[in-house]
PDB file of C-alpha atoms in Angstrom:
ATOM      1  CA  UNK A  28    -179.199-132.360  98.553  1.00 45.00           C
ATOM      2  CA  UNK A  29    -180.513-129.988 100.106  1.00 48.00           C
ATOM      3  CA  UNK A  30    -180.142-126.177  98.175  1.00 47.00           C
ATOM      4  CA  UNK A  31    -179.780-123.299 100.416  1.00 46.00           C
ATOM      5  CA  UNK A  32    -181.668-120.408  99.867  1.00 42.00           C
ATOM      6  CA  UNK A  33    -178.582-118.608  99.334  1.00 46.00           C
ATOM      7  CA  UNK A  34    -177.516-120.863  97.288  1.00 48.00           C
ATOM      8  CA  UNK A  35    -180.621-121.182  95.126  1.00 44.00           C
ATOM      9  CA  UNK A  36    -180.702-117.134  94.991  1.00 43.00           C
ATOM     10  CA  UNK A  37    -177.258-117.493  93.408  1.00 47.00           C
ATOM     11  CA  UNK A  38    -176.545-120.128  91.656  1.00 49.00           C
ATOM     12  CA  UNK A  39    -180.189-119.548  89.694  1.00 48.00           C
ATOM     13  CA  UNK A  40    -181.846-122.304  87.313  1.00 47.00           C
ATOM     14  CA  UNK A  41    -180.040-126.234  86.388  1.00 47.00           C
ATOM     15  CA  UNK A  42    -176.575-125.369  88.444  1.00 48.00           C
ATOM     16  CA  UNK A  43    -175.816-122.479  87.110  1.00 50.00           C
ATOM     17  CA  UNK A  44    -173.169-120.139  88.561  1.00 50.00           C
ATOM     18  CA  UNK A  45    -172.851-117.644  86.160  1.00 51.00           C
ATOM     19  CA  UNK A  46    -174.418-114.498  88.155  1.00 52.00           C
ATOM     20  CA  UNK A  47    -177.381-112.709  87.060  1.00 51.00           C
ATOM     21  CA  UNK A  48    -177.451-110.274  84.731  1.00 50.00           C
ATOM     22  CA  UNK A  49    -178.443-107.151  85.488  1.00 51.00           C
ATOM     23  CA  UNK A  50    -181.706-104.950  84.542  1.00 51.00           C
ATOM     24  CA  UNK A  51    -181.033-104.628  81.049  1.00 51.00           C
ATOM     25  CA  UNK A  52    -181.613 -99.988  80.682  1.00 48.00           C
ATOM     26  CA  UNK A  53    -179.545-100.445  84.458  1.00 47.00           C
ATOM     27  CA  UNK A  54    -176.471 -99.080  84.199  1.00 51.00           C
ATOM     28  CA  UNK A  55    -177.735 -96.356  81.697  1.00 52.00           C
ATOM     29  CA  UNK A  56    -180.537 -94.921  83.349  1.00 62.00           C
ATOM     30  CA  UNK A  57    -177.571 -95.148  86.567  1.00 83.00           C
ATOM     31  CA  UNK A  58    -175.473 -92.584  83.895  1.00 84.00           C
ATOM     32  CA  UNK A  59    -177.933 -90.258  83.583  1.00 85.00           C
ATOM     33  CA  UNK A  60    -179.228 -89.912  87.575  1.00 87.00           C
ATOM     34  CA  UNK A  61    -175.354 -88.791  88.046  1.00 87.00           C
ATOM     35  CA  UNK A  62    -175.456 -86.728  84.747  1.00 87.00           C
ATOM     36  CA  UNK A  63    -178.382 -84.672  85.818  1.00 89.00           C
ATOM     37  CA  UNK A  64    -177.662 -84.502  89.589  1.00 88.00           C
ATOM     38  CA  UNK A  65    -174.708 -83.398  88.789  1.00 88.00           C
ATOM     39  CA  UNK A  66    -175.349 -80.345  86.570  1.00 90.00           C
ATOM     40  CA  UNK A  67    -177.903 -79.887  89.280  1.00 90.00           C
ATOM     41  CA  UNK A  68    -175.336 -79.287  92.023  1.00 88.00           C
ATOM     42  CA  UNK A  69    -173.979 -76.965  89.473  1.00 86.00           C
ATOM     43  CA  UNK A  70    -176.667 -75.016  89.204  1.00 89.00           C
ATOM     44  CA  UNK A  71    -177.241 -74.414  92.626  1.00 88.00           C
ATOM     45  CA  UNK A  72    -173.711 -74.021  93.833  1.00 87.00           C
ATOM     46  CA  UNK A  73    -172.286 -71.951  91.087  1.00 88.00           C
ATOM     47  CA  UNK A  74    -173.795 -68.371  92.340  1.00 87.00           C
ATOM     48  CA  UNK A  75    -171.992 -69.891  95.652  1.00 88.00           C
ATOM     49  CA  UNK A  76    -169.023 -70.687  94.187  1.00 89.00           C
ATOM     50  CA  UNK A  77    -169.198 -67.097  92.128  1.00 88.00           C
ATOM     51  CA  UNK A  78    -169.830 -65.107  95.002  1.00 89.00           C
ATOM     52  CA  UNK A  79    -166.540 -66.388  97.336  1.00 89.00           C
ATOM     53  CA  UNK A  80    -164.290 -66.893  94.124  1.00 88.00           C
ATOM     54  CA  UNK A  81    -164.823 -62.888  94.220  1.00 88.00           C
ATOM     55  CA  UNK A  82    -164.624 -62.310  97.711  1.00 88.00           C
ATOM     56  CA  UNK A  83    -161.054 -63.212  97.090  1.00 87.00           C
ATOM     57  CA  UNK A  84    -160.828 -61.754  94.083  1.00 87.00           C
ATOM     58  CA  UNK A  85    -158.929 -58.112  93.653  1.00 85.00           C
ATOM     59  CA  UNK A  86    -160.738 -55.239  91.637  1.00 81.00           C
ATOM     60  CA  UNK A  87    -159.270 -55.308  88.783  1.00 84.00           C
ATOM     61  CA  UNK A  88    -160.321 -59.128  88.440  1.00 82.00           C
ATOM     62  CA  UNK A  89    -164.159 -58.645  89.693  1.00 82.00           C
ATOM     63  CA  UNK A  90    -164.607 -55.779  86.931  1.00 81.00           C
ATOM     64  CA  UNK A  91    -162.604 -57.446  83.548  1.00 80.00           C
ATOM     65  CA  UNK A  92    -164.186 -58.395  80.596  1.00 80.00           C
ATOM     66  CA  UNK A  93    -164.445 -61.554  80.679  1.00 81.00           C
ATOM     67  CA  UNK A  94    -164.503 -62.572  83.176  1.00 76.00           C
ATOM     68  CA  UNK A  95    -161.489 -64.272  84.929  1.00 78.00           C
ATOM     69  CA  UNK A  96    -162.520 -67.930  86.784  1.00 80.00           C
ATOM     70  CA  UNK A  97    -158.345 -69.239  87.727  1.00 77.00           C
ATOM     71  CA  UNK A  98    -155.971 -66.969  86.537  1.00 78.00           C
ATOM     72  CA  UNK A  99    -156.698 -63.864  88.995  1.00 81.00           C
ATOM     73  CA  UNK A 100    -154.696 -62.312  92.498  1.00 81.00           C
ATOM     74  CA  UNK A 101    -156.035 -63.864  95.556  1.00 84.00           C
ATOM     75  CA  UNK A 102    -156.281 -61.244  98.442  1.00 86.00           C
ATOM     76  CA  UNK A 103    -158.034 -60.978 101.485  1.00 87.00           C
ATOM     77  CA  UNK A 104    -157.757 -56.962 101.324  1.00 86.00           C
ATOM     78  CA  UNK A 105    -162.160 -57.417 101.234  1.00 86.00           C
ATOM     79  CA  UNK A 106    -162.771 -59.020 104.370  1.00 88.00           C
ATOM     80  CA  UNK A 107    -160.369 -56.775 106.050  1.00 87.00           C
ATOM     81  CA  UNK A 108    -162.751 -54.607 105.051  1.00 85.00           C
ATOM     82  CA  UNK A 109    -165.815 -55.350 106.338  1.00 85.00           C
ATOM     83  CA  UNK A 110    -164.038 -55.308 109.798  1.00 84.00           C
ATOM     84  CA  UNK A 111    -162.478 -51.675 109.316  1.00 78.00           C
ATOM     85  CA  UNK A 112    -163.990 -47.946 108.847  1.00 65.00           C
ATOM     86  CA  UNK A 113    -164.343 -47.666 105.497  1.00 61.00           C
ATOM     87  CA  UNK A 114    -162.625 -43.923 103.965  1.00 57.00           C
ATOM     88  CA  UNK A 115    -165.934 -41.890 104.088  1.00 57.00           C
ATOM     89  CA  UNK A 116    -166.208 -42.118 107.906  1.00 56.00           C
ATOM     90  CA  UNK A 117    -169.655 -45.226 107.744  1.00 63.00           C
ATOM     91  CA  UNK A 118    -168.918 -47.576 110.648  1.00 69.00           C
ATOM     92  CA  UNK A 119    -167.660 -51.262 110.213  1.00 77.00           C
ATOM     93  CA  UNK A 120    -170.571 -53.967 108.268  1.00 82.00           C
ATOM     94  CA  UNK A 121    -169.415 -55.613 110.785  1.00 83.00           C
ATOM     95  CA  UNK A 122    -171.041 -54.146 113.472  1.00 87.00           C
ATOM     96  CA  UNK A 123    -174.149 -55.226 111.342  1.00 89.00           C
ATOM     97  CA  UNK A 124    -173.050 -58.427 111.948  1.00 91.00           C
ATOM     98  CA  UNK A 125    -173.124 -58.528 116.086  1.00 91.00           C
ATOM     99  CA  UNK A 126    -176.298 -56.435 115.616  1.00 92.00           C
ATOM    100  CA  UNK A 127    -177.674 -59.978 114.061  1.00 93.00           C
ATOM    101  CA  UNK A 128    -176.726 -62.177 116.983  1.00 92.00           C
ATOM    102  CA  UNK A 129    -177.721 -60.834 119.177  1.00 94.00           C
ATOM    103  CA  UNK A 130    -181.436 -60.050 117.298  1.00 95.00           C
ATOM    104  CA  UNK A 131    -181.623 -63.252 116.215  1.00 93.00           C
ATOM    105  CA  UNK A 132    -179.712 -65.412 118.567  1.00 93.00           C
ATOM    106  CA  UNK A 133    -182.831 -63.273 121.461  1.00 95.00           C
ATOM    107  CA  UNK A 134    -185.253 -64.026 118.888  1.00 95.00           C
ATOM    108  CA  UNK A 135    -184.865 -67.043 118.733  1.00 94.00           C
ATOM    109  CA  UNK A 136    -184.470 -68.150 122.798  1.00 95.00           C
ATOM    110  CA  UNK A 137    -187.961 -65.987 123.321  1.00 96.00           C
ATOM    111  CA  UNK A 138    -190.083 -67.614 120.163  1.00 95.00           C
ATOM    112  CA  UNK A 139    -188.965 -70.586 121.435  1.00 94.00           C
ATOM    113  CA  UNK A 140    -189.900 -70.127 125.714  1.00 94.00           C
ATOM    114  CA  UNK A 141    -193.399 -68.813 124.089  1.00 94.00           C
ATOM    115  CA  UNK A 142    -193.807 -70.976 121.662  1.00 93.00           C
ATOM    116  CA  UNK A 143    -192.550 -74.972 122.999  1.00 94.00           C
ATOM    117  CA  UNK A 144    -195.359 -74.249 126.241  1.00 93.00           C
ATOM    118  CA  UNK A 145    -198.136 -72.911 124.313  1.00 92.00           C
ATOM    119  CA  UNK A 146    -197.652 -76.148 121.394  1.00 93.00           C
ATOM    120  CA  UNK A 147    -197.417 -78.747 125.141  1.00 92.00           C
ATOM    121  CA  UNK A 148    -200.859 -77.209 126.274  1.00 91.00           C
ATOM    122  CA  UNK A 149    -202.602 -77.316 122.679  1.00 91.00           C
ATOM    123  CA  UNK A 150    -201.044 -80.934 122.646  1.00 90.00           C
ATOM    124  CA  UNK A 151    -202.485 -82.301 125.925  1.00 89.00           C
ATOM    125  CA  UNK A 152    -205.655 -79.978 126.463  1.00 88.00           C
ATOM    126  CA  UNK A 153    -209.146 -79.708 125.338  1.00 86.00           C
ATOM    127  CA  UNK A 154    -208.856 -76.086 124.232  1.00 83.00           C
ATOM    128  CA  UNK A 155    -211.903 -74.676 123.968  1.00 86.00           C
ATOM    129  CA  UNK A 156    -212.261 -74.048 119.744  1.00 86.00           C
ATOM    130  CA  UNK A 157    -208.998 -75.234 119.533  1.00 85.00           C
ATOM    131  CA  UNK A 158    -208.635 -75.953 115.946  1.00 86.00           C
ATOM    132  CA  UNK A 159    -209.697 -72.036 115.005  1.00 88.00           C
ATOM    133  CA  UNK A 160    -207.819 -71.230 117.666  1.00 88.00           C
ATOM    134  CA  UNK A 161    -204.490 -72.860 115.917  1.00 87.00           C
ATOM    135  CA  UNK A 162    -205.920 -72.045 112.649  1.00 88.00           C
ATOM    136  CA  UNK A 163    -205.979 -68.046 113.918  1.00 88.00           C
ATOM    137  CA  UNK A 164    -202.536 -67.871 115.117  1.00 85.00           C
ATOM    138  CA  UNK A 165    -201.188 -69.733 112.489  1.00 83.00           C
ATOM    139  CA  UNK A 166    -202.736 -66.594 110.325  1.00 85.00           C
ATOM    140  CA  UNK A 167    -201.151 -64.707 111.248  1.00 81.00           C
ATOM    141  CA  UNK A 168    -198.248 -65.991 108.858  1.00 79.00           C
ATOM    142  CA  UNK A 169    -199.640 -65.512 106.160  1.00 82.00           C
ATOM    143  CA  UNK A 170    -199.293 -61.529 105.443  1.00 81.00           C
ATOM    144  CA  UNK A 171    -196.069 -60.967 104.302  1.00 84.00           C
ATOM    145  CA  UNK A 172    -194.266 -58.917 106.288  1.00 85.00           C
ATOM    146  CA  UNK A 173    -194.481 -55.817 103.670  1.00 87.00           C
ATOM    147  CA  UNK A 174    -198.232 -55.975 104.252  1.00 88.00           C
ATOM    148  CA  UNK A 175    -198.091 -54.958 107.743  1.00 89.00           C
ATOM    149  CA  UNK A 176    -194.454 -52.727 108.396  1.00 91.00           C
ATOM    150  CA  UNK A 177    -196.619 -49.227 108.100  1.00 92.00           C
ATOM    151  CA  UNK A 178    -198.802 -49.795 110.969  1.00 92.00           C
ATOM    152  CA  UNK A 179    -195.602 -51.706 112.789  1.00 93.00           C
ATOM    153  CA  UNK A 180    -193.316 -48.410 112.408  1.00 93.00           C
ATOM    154  CA  UNK A 181    -196.650 -46.368 113.541  1.00 94.00           C
ATOM    155  CA  UNK A 182    -196.850 -47.953 116.906  1.00 94.00           C
ATOM    156  CA  UNK A 183    -193.230 -47.940 117.707  1.00 93.00           C
ATOM    157  CA  UNK A 184    -192.650 -44.535 116.796  1.00 93.00           C
ATOM    158  CA  UNK A 185    -196.146 -43.398 119.644  1.00 93.00           C
ATOM    159  CA  UNK A 186    -193.749 -45.982 122.042  1.00 93.00           C
ATOM    160  CA  UNK A 187    -190.054 -44.946 120.571  1.00 90.00           C
ATOM    161  CA  UNK A 188    -189.216 -48.839 120.025  1.00 91.00           C
ATOM    162  CA  UNK A 189    -187.917 -47.126 116.642  1.00 92.00           C
ATOM    163  CA  UNK A 190    -184.087 -47.968 115.661  1.00 91.00           C
ATOM    164  CA  UNK A 191    -184.062 -50.333 118.613  1.00 92.00           C
ATOM    165  CA  UNK A 192    -183.221 -53.191 119.710  1.00 92.00           C
ATOM    166  CA  UNK A 193    -185.719 -54.563 121.767  1.00 94.00           C
ATOM    167  CA  UNK A 194    -188.476 -53.701 119.060  1.00 93.00           C
ATOM    168  CA  UNK A 195    -186.692 -55.794 115.934  1.00 93.00           C
ATOM    169  CA  UNK A 196    -186.120 -59.209 118.847  1.00 95.00           C
ATOM    170  CA  UNK A 197    -189.862 -57.796 119.774  1.00 94.00           C
ATOM    171  CA  UNK A 198    -191.685 -58.305 115.972  1.00 94.00           C
ATOM    172  CA  UNK A 199    -189.332 -61.125 114.570  1.00 94.00           C
ATOM    173  CA  UNK A 200    -190.679 -63.864 117.702  1.00 94.00           C
ATOM    174  CA  UNK A 201    -194.012 -62.329 117.736  1.00 92.00           C
ATOM    175  CA  UNK A 202    -193.819 -63.558 113.527  1.00 91.00           C
ATOM    176  CA  UNK A 203    -191.914 -66.480 114.713  1.00 92.00           C
ATOM    177  CA  UNK A 204    -193.746 -68.161 118.039  1.00 93.00           C
ATOM    178  CA  UNK A 205    -196.709 -69.583 115.672  1.00 91.00           C
ATOM    179  CA  UNK A 206    -194.494 -71.208 113.932  1.00 89.00           C
ATOM    180  CA  UNK A 207    -193.377 -72.413 116.778  1.00 92.00           C
ATOM    181  CA  UNK A 208    -196.672 -73.396 117.523  1.00 92.00           C
ATOM    182  CA  UNK A 209    -197.161 -74.909 114.308  1.00 89.00           C
ATOM    183  CA  UNK A 210    -193.675 -76.866 114.408  1.00 88.00           C
ATOM    184  CA  UNK A 211    -194.126 -78.046 117.744  1.00 90.00           C
ATOM    185  CA  UNK A 212    -196.840 -79.571 118.740  1.00 90.00           C
ATOM    186  CA  UNK A 213    -196.486 -81.650 115.822  1.00 86.00           C
ATOM    187  CA  UNK A 214    -193.450 -82.818 117.639  1.00 89.00           C
ATOM    188  CA  UNK A 215    -196.024 -83.167 120.987  1.00 91.00           C
ATOM    189  CA  UNK A 216    -197.881 -85.246 119.760  1.00 89.00           C
ATOM    190  CA  UNK A 217    -195.887 -87.683 118.982  1.00 88.00           C
ATOM    191  CA  UNK A 218    -194.497 -88.245 122.031  1.00 87.00           C
ATOM    192  CA  UNK A 219    -196.983 -90.416 124.248  1.00 88.00           C
ATOM    193  CA  UNK A 220    -199.139 -88.407 126.828  1.00 88.00           C
ATOM    194  CA  UNK A 221    -198.756 -91.511 129.255  1.00 89.00           C
ATOM    195  CA  UNK A 222    -195.703 -90.641 129.995  1.00 87.00           C
ATOM    196  CA  UNK A 223    -196.637 -87.455 132.235  1.00 89.00           C
ATOM    197  CA  UNK A 224    -199.613 -90.090 133.737  1.00 89.00           C
ATOM    198  CA  UNK A 225    -197.370 -91.709 134.792  1.00 90.00           C
ATOM    199  CA  UNK A 226    -195.535 -89.315 135.931  1.00 88.00           C
ATOM    200  CA  UNK A 227    -198.169 -87.902 137.768  1.00 90.00           C
ATOM    201  CA  UNK A 228    -199.487 -91.169 139.257  1.00 89.00           C
ATOM    202  CA  UNK A 229    -195.561 -90.766 140.601  1.00 88.00           C
ATOM    203  CA  UNK A 230    -196.174 -87.152 142.549  1.00 87.00           C
ATOM    204  CA  UNK A 231    -194.707 -84.906 140.168  1.00 87.00           C
ATOM    205  CA  UNK A 232    -197.051 -82.022 139.789  1.00 89.00           C
ATOM    206  CA  UNK A 233    -197.978 -81.930 135.429  1.00 89.00           C
ATOM    207  CA  UNK A 234    -195.589 -78.887 134.788  1.00 89.00           C
ATOM    208  CA  UNK A 235    -192.621 -80.988 136.507  1.00 89.00           C
ATOM    209  CA  UNK A 236    -193.599 -84.726 134.770  1.00 90.00           C
ATOM    210  CA  UNK A 237    -193.371 -81.886 131.276  1.00 90.00           C
ATOM    211  CA  UNK A 238    -190.200 -80.427 132.639  1.00 90.00           C
ATOM    212  CA  UNK A 239    -188.808 -84.406 133.271  1.00 89.00           C
ATOM    213  CA  UNK A 240    -189.848 -86.461 130.144  1.00 88.00           C
ATOM    214  CA  UNK A 241    -192.031 -85.606 128.110  1.00 90.00           C
ATOM    215  CA  UNK A 242    -189.201 -81.525 127.152  1.00 90.00           C
ATOM    216  CA  UNK A 243    -186.238 -84.234 126.699  1.00 89.00           C
ATOM    217  CA  UNK A 244    -187.693 -86.150 124.060  1.00 88.00           C
ATOM    218  CA  UNK A 245    -188.072 -82.647 122.680  1.00 89.00           C
ATOM    219  CA  UNK A 246    -185.153 -81.513 121.469  1.00 87.00           C
ATOM    220  CA  UNK A 247    -184.475 -82.766 118.264  1.00 84.00           C
ATOM    221  CA  UNK A 248    -188.088 -80.840 117.204  1.00 87.00           C
ATOM    222  CA  UNK A 249    -186.474 -77.780 119.209  1.00 90.00           C
ATOM    223  CA  UNK A 250    -183.410 -77.517 117.471  1.00 86.00           C
ATOM    224  CA  UNK A 251    -185.252 -78.148 113.470  1.00 86.00           C
ATOM    225  CA  UNK A 252    -187.492 -75.622 115.163  1.00 89.00           C
ATOM    226  CA  UNK A 253    -184.628 -73.096 116.713  1.00 89.00           C
ATOM    227  CA  UNK A 254    -183.449 -73.405 113.205  1.00 87.00           C
ATOM    228  CA  UNK A 255    -185.491 -72.200 111.243  1.00 87.00           C
ATOM    229  CA  UNK A 256    -186.281 -69.561 113.204  1.00 90.00           C
ATOM    230  CA  UNK A 257    -183.618 -67.955 113.300  1.00 90.00           C
ATOM    231  CA  UNK A 258    -182.612 -68.693 109.733  1.00 89.00           C
ATOM    232  CA  UNK A 259    -185.988 -66.734 109.162  1.00 90.00           C
ATOM    233  CA  UNK A 260    -184.645 -63.812 112.431  1.00 92.00           C
ATOM    234  CA  UNK A 261    -180.902 -64.079 110.388  1.00 92.00           C
ATOM    235  CA  UNK A 262    -182.664 -63.224 106.617  1.00 91.00           C
ATOM    236  CA  UNK A 263    -185.513 -60.862 107.444  1.00 91.00           C
ATOM    237  CA  UNK A 264    -185.152 -57.551 105.368  1.00 92.00           C
ATOM    238  CA  UNK A 265    -188.135 -55.472 105.131  1.00 92.00           C
ATOM    239  CA  UNK A 266    -188.371 -54.794 109.332  1.00 93.00           C
ATOM    240  CA  UNK A 267    -185.112 -54.709 109.472  1.00 92.00           C
ATOM    241  CA  UNK A 268    -184.953 -50.886 106.995  1.00 92.00           C
ATOM    242  CA  UNK A 269    -188.135 -49.637 108.379  1.00 92.00           C
ATOM    243  CA  UNK A 270    -187.435 -49.732 111.990  1.00 92.00           C
ATOM    244  CA  UNK A 271    -184.368 -48.854 112.022  1.00 91.00           C
ATOM    245  CA  UNK A 272    -182.133 -46.417 110.432  1.00 86.00           C
ATOM    246  CA  UNK A 273    -178.696 -46.034 112.128  1.00 86.00           C
ATOM    247  CA  UNK A 274    -175.801 -48.428 111.943  1.00 82.00           C
ATOM    248  CA  UNK A 275    -175.329 -48.418 115.413  1.00 84.00           C
ATOM    249  CA  UNK A 276    -178.469 -50.450 115.689  1.00 89.00           C
ATOM    250  CA  UNK A 277    -179.456 -51.842 111.402  1.00 90.00           C
ATOM    251  CA  UNK A 278    -179.042 -55.717 110.630  1.00 91.00           C
ATOM    252  CA  UNK A 279    -176.632 -57.428 108.190  1.00 90.00           C
ATOM    253  CA  UNK A 280    -179.023 -57.434 105.790  1.00 91.00           C
ATOM    254  CA  UNK A 281    -180.015 -54.374 104.694  1.00 90.00           C
ATOM    255  CA  UNK A 282    -176.779 -53.050 106.063  1.00 88.00           C
ATOM    256  CA  UNK A 283    -174.476 -55.114 103.075  1.00 88.00           C
ATOM    257  CA  UNK A 284    -177.822 -53.639 101.106  1.00 87.00           C
ATOM    258  CA  UNK A 285    -176.581 -50.267 101.645  1.00 84.00           C
ATOM    259  CA  UNK A 286    -173.313 -51.123 100.055  1.00 83.00           C
ATOM    260  CA  UNK A 287    -174.787 -51.695  97.154  1.00 83.00           C
ATOM    261  CA  UNK A 288    -175.644 -48.449  94.822  1.00 74.00           C
ATOM    262  CA  UNK A 289    -174.047 -44.519  94.271  1.00 67.00           C
ATOM    263  CA  UNK A 290    -170.951 -43.395  92.274  1.00 71.00           C
ATOM    264  CA  UNK A 291    -169.391 -47.016  91.852  1.00 75.00           C
ATOM    265  CA  UNK A 292    -169.782 -50.900  94.139  1.00 79.00           C
ATOM    266  CA  UNK A 293    -166.831 -52.599  95.890  1.00 83.00           C
ATOM    267  CA  UNK A 294    -168.520 -56.048  94.284  1.00 85.00           C
ATOM    268  CA  UNK A 295    -165.778 -57.541  96.898  1.00 87.00           C
ATOM    269  CA  UNK A 296    -166.815 -56.361  99.535  1.00 87.00           C
ATOM    270  CA  UNK A 297    -170.583 -56.673  98.960  1.00 89.00           C
ATOM    271  CA  UNK A 298    -169.021 -60.652  98.502  1.00 90.00           C
ATOM    272  CA  UNK A 299    -167.309 -60.465 101.115  1.00 90.00           C
ATOM    273  CA  UNK A 300    -169.724 -59.344 103.773  1.00 90.00           C
ATOM    274  CA  UNK A 301    -171.896 -61.909 102.626  1.00 91.00           C
ATOM    275  CA  UNK A 302    -169.794 -65.068 102.721  1.00 91.00           C
ATOM    276  CA  UNK A 303    -169.205 -64.001 106.298  1.00 90.00           C
ATOM    277  CA  UNK A 304    -173.012 -62.949 107.017  1.00 91.00           C
ATOM    278  CA  UNK A 305    -174.108 -66.657 105.298  1.00 89.00           C
ATOM    279  CA  UNK A 306    -171.201 -68.378 108.015  1.00 88.00           C
ATOM    280  CA  UNK A 307    -173.598 -68.222 110.770  1.00 86.00           C
ATOM    281  CA  UNK A 308    -176.362 -69.866 110.012  1.00 84.00           C
ATOM    282  CA  UNK A 309    -173.817 -73.075 108.402  1.00 86.00           C
ATOM    283  CA  UNK A 310    -172.115 -74.041 110.869  1.00 87.00           C
ATOM    284  CA  UNK A 311    -175.201 -73.657 113.401  1.00 82.00           C
ATOM    285  CA  UNK A 312    -177.267 -76.179 111.212  1.00 80.00           C
ATOM    286  CA  UNK A 313    -174.406 -77.819 111.298  1.00 83.00           C
ATOM    287  CA  UNK A 314    -173.952 -78.137 115.032  1.00 82.00           C
ATOM    288  CA  UNK A 315    -176.833 -79.346 115.463  1.00 76.00           C
ATOM    289  CA  UNK A 316    -177.356 -81.772 112.543  1.00 76.00           C
ATOM    290  CA  UNK A 317    -177.684 -84.867 114.350  1.00 75.00           C
ATOM    291  CA  UNK A 318    -180.987 -83.014 116.090  1.00 68.00           C
ATOM    292  CA  UNK A 319    -182.507 -80.975 112.598  1.00 67.00           C
ATOM    293  CA  UNK A 320    -182.128 -84.464 111.411  1.00 68.00           C
ATOM    294  CA  UNK A 321    -184.150 -86.636 114.033  1.00 62.00           C
ATOM    295  CA  UNK A 322    -186.147 -83.008 114.823  1.00 57.00           C
ATOM    296  CA  UNK A 323    -187.507 -83.263 110.202  1.00 60.00           C
ATOM    297  CA  UNK A 324    -187.866 -87.329 110.246  1.00 61.00           C
ATOM    298  CA  UNK A 325    -189.616 -87.087 114.182  1.00 57.00           C
ATOM    299  CA  UNK A 326    -193.233 -88.220 113.034  1.00 51.00           C
ATOM    300  CA  UNK A 327    -192.527 -90.015 109.934  1.00 48.00           C
ATOM    301  CA  UNK A 328    -193.121 -93.264 111.804  1.00 45.00           C
ATOM    302  CA  UNK A 329    -196.398 -92.527 113.231  1.00 46.00           C
ATOM    303  CA  UNK A 330    -197.786 -94.853 116.921  1.00 48.00           C
TER     304      UNK A 330
END
């Protein structure tokens, strides 16, 4: 009597219908992995949960010793204080959030608009000393911002860009363009050049072929690159604190840091401002999550 492959696998030798035995120690290893992953997640999430919890505690519970983890009064006063002027007349912290929106958003768009065509050109054309040029472009990111902030400060002071949002937009875009070129070149390399060649045979110009056929396939890569560029601009601290002086222009990172110090520190206000500051990037990354995942995995399987 013929026996199918599925029956042979399920019944085992000599027609034994008992299920195959588990690999020795398999369940134990799975349990260990679960425990280790749970501990790792707890360690990584504890500071975030502690920040959120501090933001909804009343001040007496924030400074309580020993610390109160569960038995505390919940209040949203700290979140209200983020959006209203403080008693000392300082600008509300929420103004710095708006500045971060403008600066980070504009610099990300500018870096993407400049970086994507440059990456396409490096990928498609025989540029003289291409490798040297790409290395030079990447080398501009080798130096941390604190190394070049003094020369940039002196140049900005000469041209009147100190304490100016346009100055921050330009310097953030300048630091994001090399990153954008390098990331996007890898994505462009994965799009067959034959698409553009076929389009040009149909009468399209090179730019029209790029816009019509190549650019739509680069959207996942553009989304992934834009997220990383936005994170850099959103979190940047050194340029923001050295190149701005007024609360009406300063972005959120130095504004939140300015809440710490003096005679007392309102840690509830600091925690609430930090929670509000973290939300926009998380929301943006969530909205483009499909493009982000596709962009990160693009090129994993090569042609």
